[in-house]
Coordinates of C-alpha atoms in Angstrom, one line a residue:
M1 CA 118.9 62.4 113.3
S2 CA 116.8 59.8 111.6
A3 CA 114.8 60.6 108.6
E4 CA 111.5 61.1 110.7
D5 CA 113.3 63.5 113.2
L6 CA 114.5 65.4 110.3
L7 CA 111.1 65.8 108.7
T8 CA 109.6 66.6 112.3
H9 CA 112.0 69.5 113.0
I10 CA 111.7 71.0 109.4
N11 CA 107.9 70.9 109.9
N12 CA 108.0 72.4 113.3
E13 CA 110.4 75.3 111.7
D14 CA 107.7 75.6 108.8
K15 CA 105.0 76.2 111.2
K16 CA 106.4 79.4 112.4
V17 CA 106.4 81.0 108.9
A18 CA 102.8 81.8 108.6
L19 CA 102.9 83.7 112.0
A20 CA 105.9 85.7 111.1
V21 CA 104.2 86.7 107.8
E22 CA 101.0 87.7 109.8
K23 CA 103.1 90.4 111.9
S24 CA 103.9 92.0 108.5
K25 CA 100.3 92.3 107.5
P26 CA 100.2 96.3 108.1
Q27 CA 103.4 96.4 106.0
I28 CA 101.8 94.4 103.3
L29 CA 98.7 96.4 103.3
A30 CA 100.6 99.6 102.7
L31 CA 102.3 98.4 99.6
V32 CA 99.1 96.8 98.2
E33 CA 97.2 100.2 98.5
Q34 CA 100.2 101.6 96.5
I35 CA 100.1 98.9 93.9
V36 CA 96.3 99.2 93.3
T37 CA 96.5 103.2 93.0
K38 CA 99.4 102.6 90.5
L39 CA 97.9 99.8 88.3
K40 CA 94.7 101.7 88.1
K41 CA 96.8 104.5 86.5
G42 CA 98.0 101.8 83.8
G43 CA 101.1 101.1 86.0
R44 CA 102.9 97.8 86.2
I45 CA 104.8 95.5 89.2
F46 CA 108.1 94.6 89.0
Y47 CA 109.3 91.9 91.2
M48 CA 113.2 91.7 91.3
G49 CA 115.6 89.3 93.1
A50 CA 118.4 86.9 92.9
G51 CA 118.6 83.2 93.1
T52 CA 115.6 81.7 95.1
S53 CA 114.1 85.1 95.6
G54 CA 114.2 86.1 92.0
R55 CA 112.5 82.7 91.0
L56 CA 109.9 83.1 93.3
G57 CA 109.1 86.7 91.8
V58 CA 109.0 85.0 88.4
L59 CA 106.7 82.4 89.5
D60 CA 104.2 84.8 90.9
A61 CA 104.3 87.2 87.9
S62 CA 103.8 84.3 85.5
E63 CA 101.1 82.9 87.3
C64 CA 99.2 86.4 87.1
P65 CA 98.0 85.9 83.2
P66 CA 96.5 82.6 83.3
T67 CA 94.8 82.9 86.8
F68 CA 93.7 86.4 86.3
G69 CA 93.2 87.0 82.8
V70 CA 95.8 90.1 82.7
P71 CA 98.5 91.0 80.0
H72 CA 101.9 89.3 80.7
E73 CA 103.4 92.9 80.8
L74 CA 101.3 93.7 83.9
V75 CA 103.4 91.9 86.3
V76 CA 107.0 91.5 85.5
G77 CA 109.8 89.1 87.5
L78 CA 113.1 90.3 86.8
I79 CA 116.0 87.8 87.8
A80 CA 119.7 88.6 88.2
G81 CA 121.4 86.8 85.6
G82 CA 118.3 86.6 83.2
D83 CA 116.1 83.8 82.3
T84 CA 119.2 81.5 82.5
A85 CA 119.2 82.2 86.2
I86 CA 115.7 80.6 86.5
R87 CA 117.2 77.1 86.2
K88 CA 120.9 77.3 86.7
A89 CA 123.0 79.7 89.0
V90 CA 124.7 82.6 87.2
E91 CA 127.8 83.5 89.0
N92 CA 128.3 86.8 90.3
A93 CA 125.2 88.0 88.6
E94 CA 123.7 89.3 92.1
D95 CA 126.7 91.3 92.8
N96 CA 126.3 93.8 89.9
T97 CA 125.0 97.1 91.4
T98 CA 123.9 98.4 87.8
Q99 CA 122.3 95.6 86.0
G100 CA 118.9 95.9 88.2
W101 CA 118.2 99.4 86.9
L102 CA 119.5 98.4 83.2
D103 CA 116.9 95.5 83.4
L104 CA 113.9 97.9 84.4
Q105 CA 115.0 100.6 81.6
A106 CA 114.8 97.9 79.2
H107 CA 110.8 97.6 80.1
D108 CA 110.5 101.3 80.2
I109 CA 110.1 101.8 83.7
S110 CA 107.9 104.8 84.6
T111 CA 106.5 106.7 87.6
N112 CA 103.3 104.6 87.1
D113 CA 105.0 101.4 88.0
V114 CA 106.0 99.6 91.3
V115 CA 109.4 98.0 91.9
I116 CA 109.4 95.4 94.7
G117 CA 112.9 94.0 95.6
I118 CA 113.1 90.7 97.2
A119 CA 115.9 89.4 99.0
A120 CA 116.1 87.4 102.3
S121 CA 119.2 88.9 103.7
G122 CA 118.2 92.4 102.3
T123 CA 121.8 93.0 101.0
T124 CA 121.7 91.8 97.4
P125 CA 123.6 94.5 95.3
Y126 CA 121.4 93.8 92.1
V127 CA 118.4 94.5 94.0
L128 CA 119.6 97.4 96.1
G129 CA 121.1 99.5 92.8
A130 CA 117.8 99.1 91.5
L131 CA 115.8 100.3 94.2
Q132 CA 118.0 103.2 94.9
T133 CA 117.8 104.5 91.5
A134 CA 113.9 103.8 91.4
N135 CA 113.9 105.9 94.6
E136 CA 115.9 108.6 92.5
N137 CA 113.4 108.5 89.6
N138 CA 110.4 109.2 92.0
I139 CA 109.1 105.3 91.3
V140 CA 107.3 103.8 94.3
T141 CA 109.7 100.8 95.7
G142 CA 108.9 98.3 97.9
C143 CA 110.5 95.2 99.4
I144 CA 110.5 91.8 100.7
T145 CA 113.0 90.8 103.2
M146 CA 113.8 88.5 106.4
N147 CA 116.2 90.9 107.7
E148 CA 115.1 93.8 110.0
N149 CA 117.1 97.0 109.5
S150 CA 119.2 95.6 106.5
P151 CA 119.8 97.9 103.7
L152 CA 117.0 96.9 101.6
H153 CA 114.7 97.5 104.5
L154 CA 116.1 101.0 104.8
I155 CA 116.0 101.7 101.0
A156 CA 112.6 100.5 100.1
Q157 CA 109.9 103.4 100.5
F158 CA 107.2 100.6 101.6
P159 CA 109.4 97.5 103.3
I160 CA 107.8 94.3 104.3
V161 CA 109.9 92.6 106.9
S162 CA 108.8 89.2 107.9
V163 CA 111.6 87.7 110.5
V164 CA 111.2 84.0 110.3
G165 CA 114.5 83.1 112.2
P166 CA 117.0 80.8 111.7
E167 CA 116.8 78.2 109.2
F168 CA 117.2 74.5 109.9
V169 CA 120.0 74.1 107.5
T170 CA 121.8 77.5 108.5
G171 CA 121.8 80.2 105.6
S172 CA 119.4 77.9 103.5
S173 CA 116.9 80.7 102.7
R174 CA 115.2 78.5 100.3
M175 CA 113.6 77.0 103.3
K176 CA 111.6 79.3 105.7
A177 CA 112.4 82.6 104.0
G178 CA 111.3 81.2 100.7
T179 CA 108.2 80.1 102.1
A180 CA 107.4 83.4 103.8
Q181 CA 108.4 85.2 100.4
K182 CA 105.7 83.1 98.6
L183 CA 103.1 83.6 100.9
I184 CA 103.6 87.4 100.6
L185 CA 103.9 87.4 97.0
N186 CA 100.5 85.4 96.8
M187 CA 98.9 87.9 99.3
I188 CA 100.4 90.9 97.1
S189 CA 99.2 89.7 93.8
T190 CA 96.0 88.0 94.7
T191 CA 94.8 91.0 96.8
T192 CA 95.7 93.6 94.2
M193 CA 93.8 91.4 91.2
I194 CA 90.9 91.0 93.4
L195 CA 90.8 94.6 94.4
L196 CA 91.1 95.4 90.6
G197 CA 87.9 93.4 90.0
K198 CA 89.7 90.3 88.5
V199 CA 87.4 87.9 90.3
K200 CA 83.9 87.7 90.9
G201 CA 82.8 86.3 94.1
N202 CA 85.8 83.9 94.7
K203 CA 85.8 82.5 91.3
M204 CA 88.5 83.0 88.4
V205 CA 86.2 84.3 85.9
D206 CA 89.1 85.9 84.1
M207 CA 91.3 82.9 83.8
K208 CA 92.6 81.9 80.4
L209 CA 91.1 78.6 79.3
S210 CA 94.4 76.9 78.3
N211 CA 94.0 73.3 79.0
S212 CA 91.3 70.6 79.8
K213 CA 91.1 71.3 83.4
L214 CA 90.6 74.9 83.4
I215 CA 87.9 74.5 80.4
D216 CA 86.1 72.1 82.6
R217 CA 86.3 74.4 85.6
A218 CA 84.9 77.2 83.4
N219 CA 82.1 75.1 82.3
R220 CA 80.9 74.4 85.8
M221 CA 81.5 78.0 86.8
V222 CA 78.8 78.7 84.0
V223 CA 76.4 75.7 85.0
D224 CA 76.4 77.2 88.6
N225 CA 75.9 80.6 87.9
L226 CA 73.5 80.7 84.9
K227 CA 72.0 77.4 85.9
V228 CA 72.4 76.2 82.4
S229 CA 73.4 72.6 81.2
Y230 CA 77.2 71.4 80.9
E231 CA 76.6 71.4 77.0
E232 CA 75.2 74.9 76.7
A233 CA 77.8 76.3 79.3
S234 CA 80.5 74.7 76.9
L235 CA 79.0 76.5 73.9
L236 CA 78.6 79.7 75.6
L237 CA 82.4 79.7 76.4
E238 CA 83.6 78.8 72.8
K239 CA 81.2 81.9 71.8
Y240 CA 82.3 84.6 74.5
G241 CA 86.0 83.1 75.3
N242 CA 85.9 83.2 79.1
V243 CA 83.4 83.1 82.0
R244 CA 83.2 86.8 82.8
N245 CA 82.3 87.6 78.9
V246 CA 79.4 84.6 79.2
I247 CA 77.9 85.9 82.5
E248 CA 77.6 89.4 81.5
N249 CA 76.3 89.0 78.1
R250 CA 73.8 86.4 79.4
K251 CA 72.6 88.8 82.0
K252 CA 72.2 91.8 79.7

């Protein structure tokens, strides 16, 4: 195929992903409802995976604190092989059936928490072992997989199965499967945070002002909400720390 043909075929396959995720919406809803209930009781979310699946979990977890102003410990991403595996593959790490539970124990996992295994094939031993032991300890488990009736689908209490079909490059689950996983993770974390009151309207009022772009965005939110000048908004943010605090203190 020419480069143009390759791009066209990859794009045509990618178009199927959102439709596959849509069919999984009832399953996503069931898991989100469990997560919100647990987080309101002081629980946390743990994403677990290997390779691409693990990296996507780490990515979603790492984006929650700056976006929603939540503690880093609220959403935790665990990857087989540890942090080294985020950048470089760690040989055989995903084949260890006991390490996943050990990784959870290192975070003092409890019955208030939710463990979500991520595996396109639904057969990753690192994930399966962790979820099986979590089930035995009365911890809510969910999963994101692309393989119906896989071991992971059957082990998770609240499975999400999104059947995206064969990859353009056979077996390359970083493609459609990875895209579906990213969409589902976005849906889970964003919906959860909205239901927990971490946004106002559709604005990220709890975001951390960690760079000039976000500071400018926060200033404009304050200007729009309170009808003050940009300069006054900047002073208010400096005083109160984030958009929510500014709005709540000015409206008292």
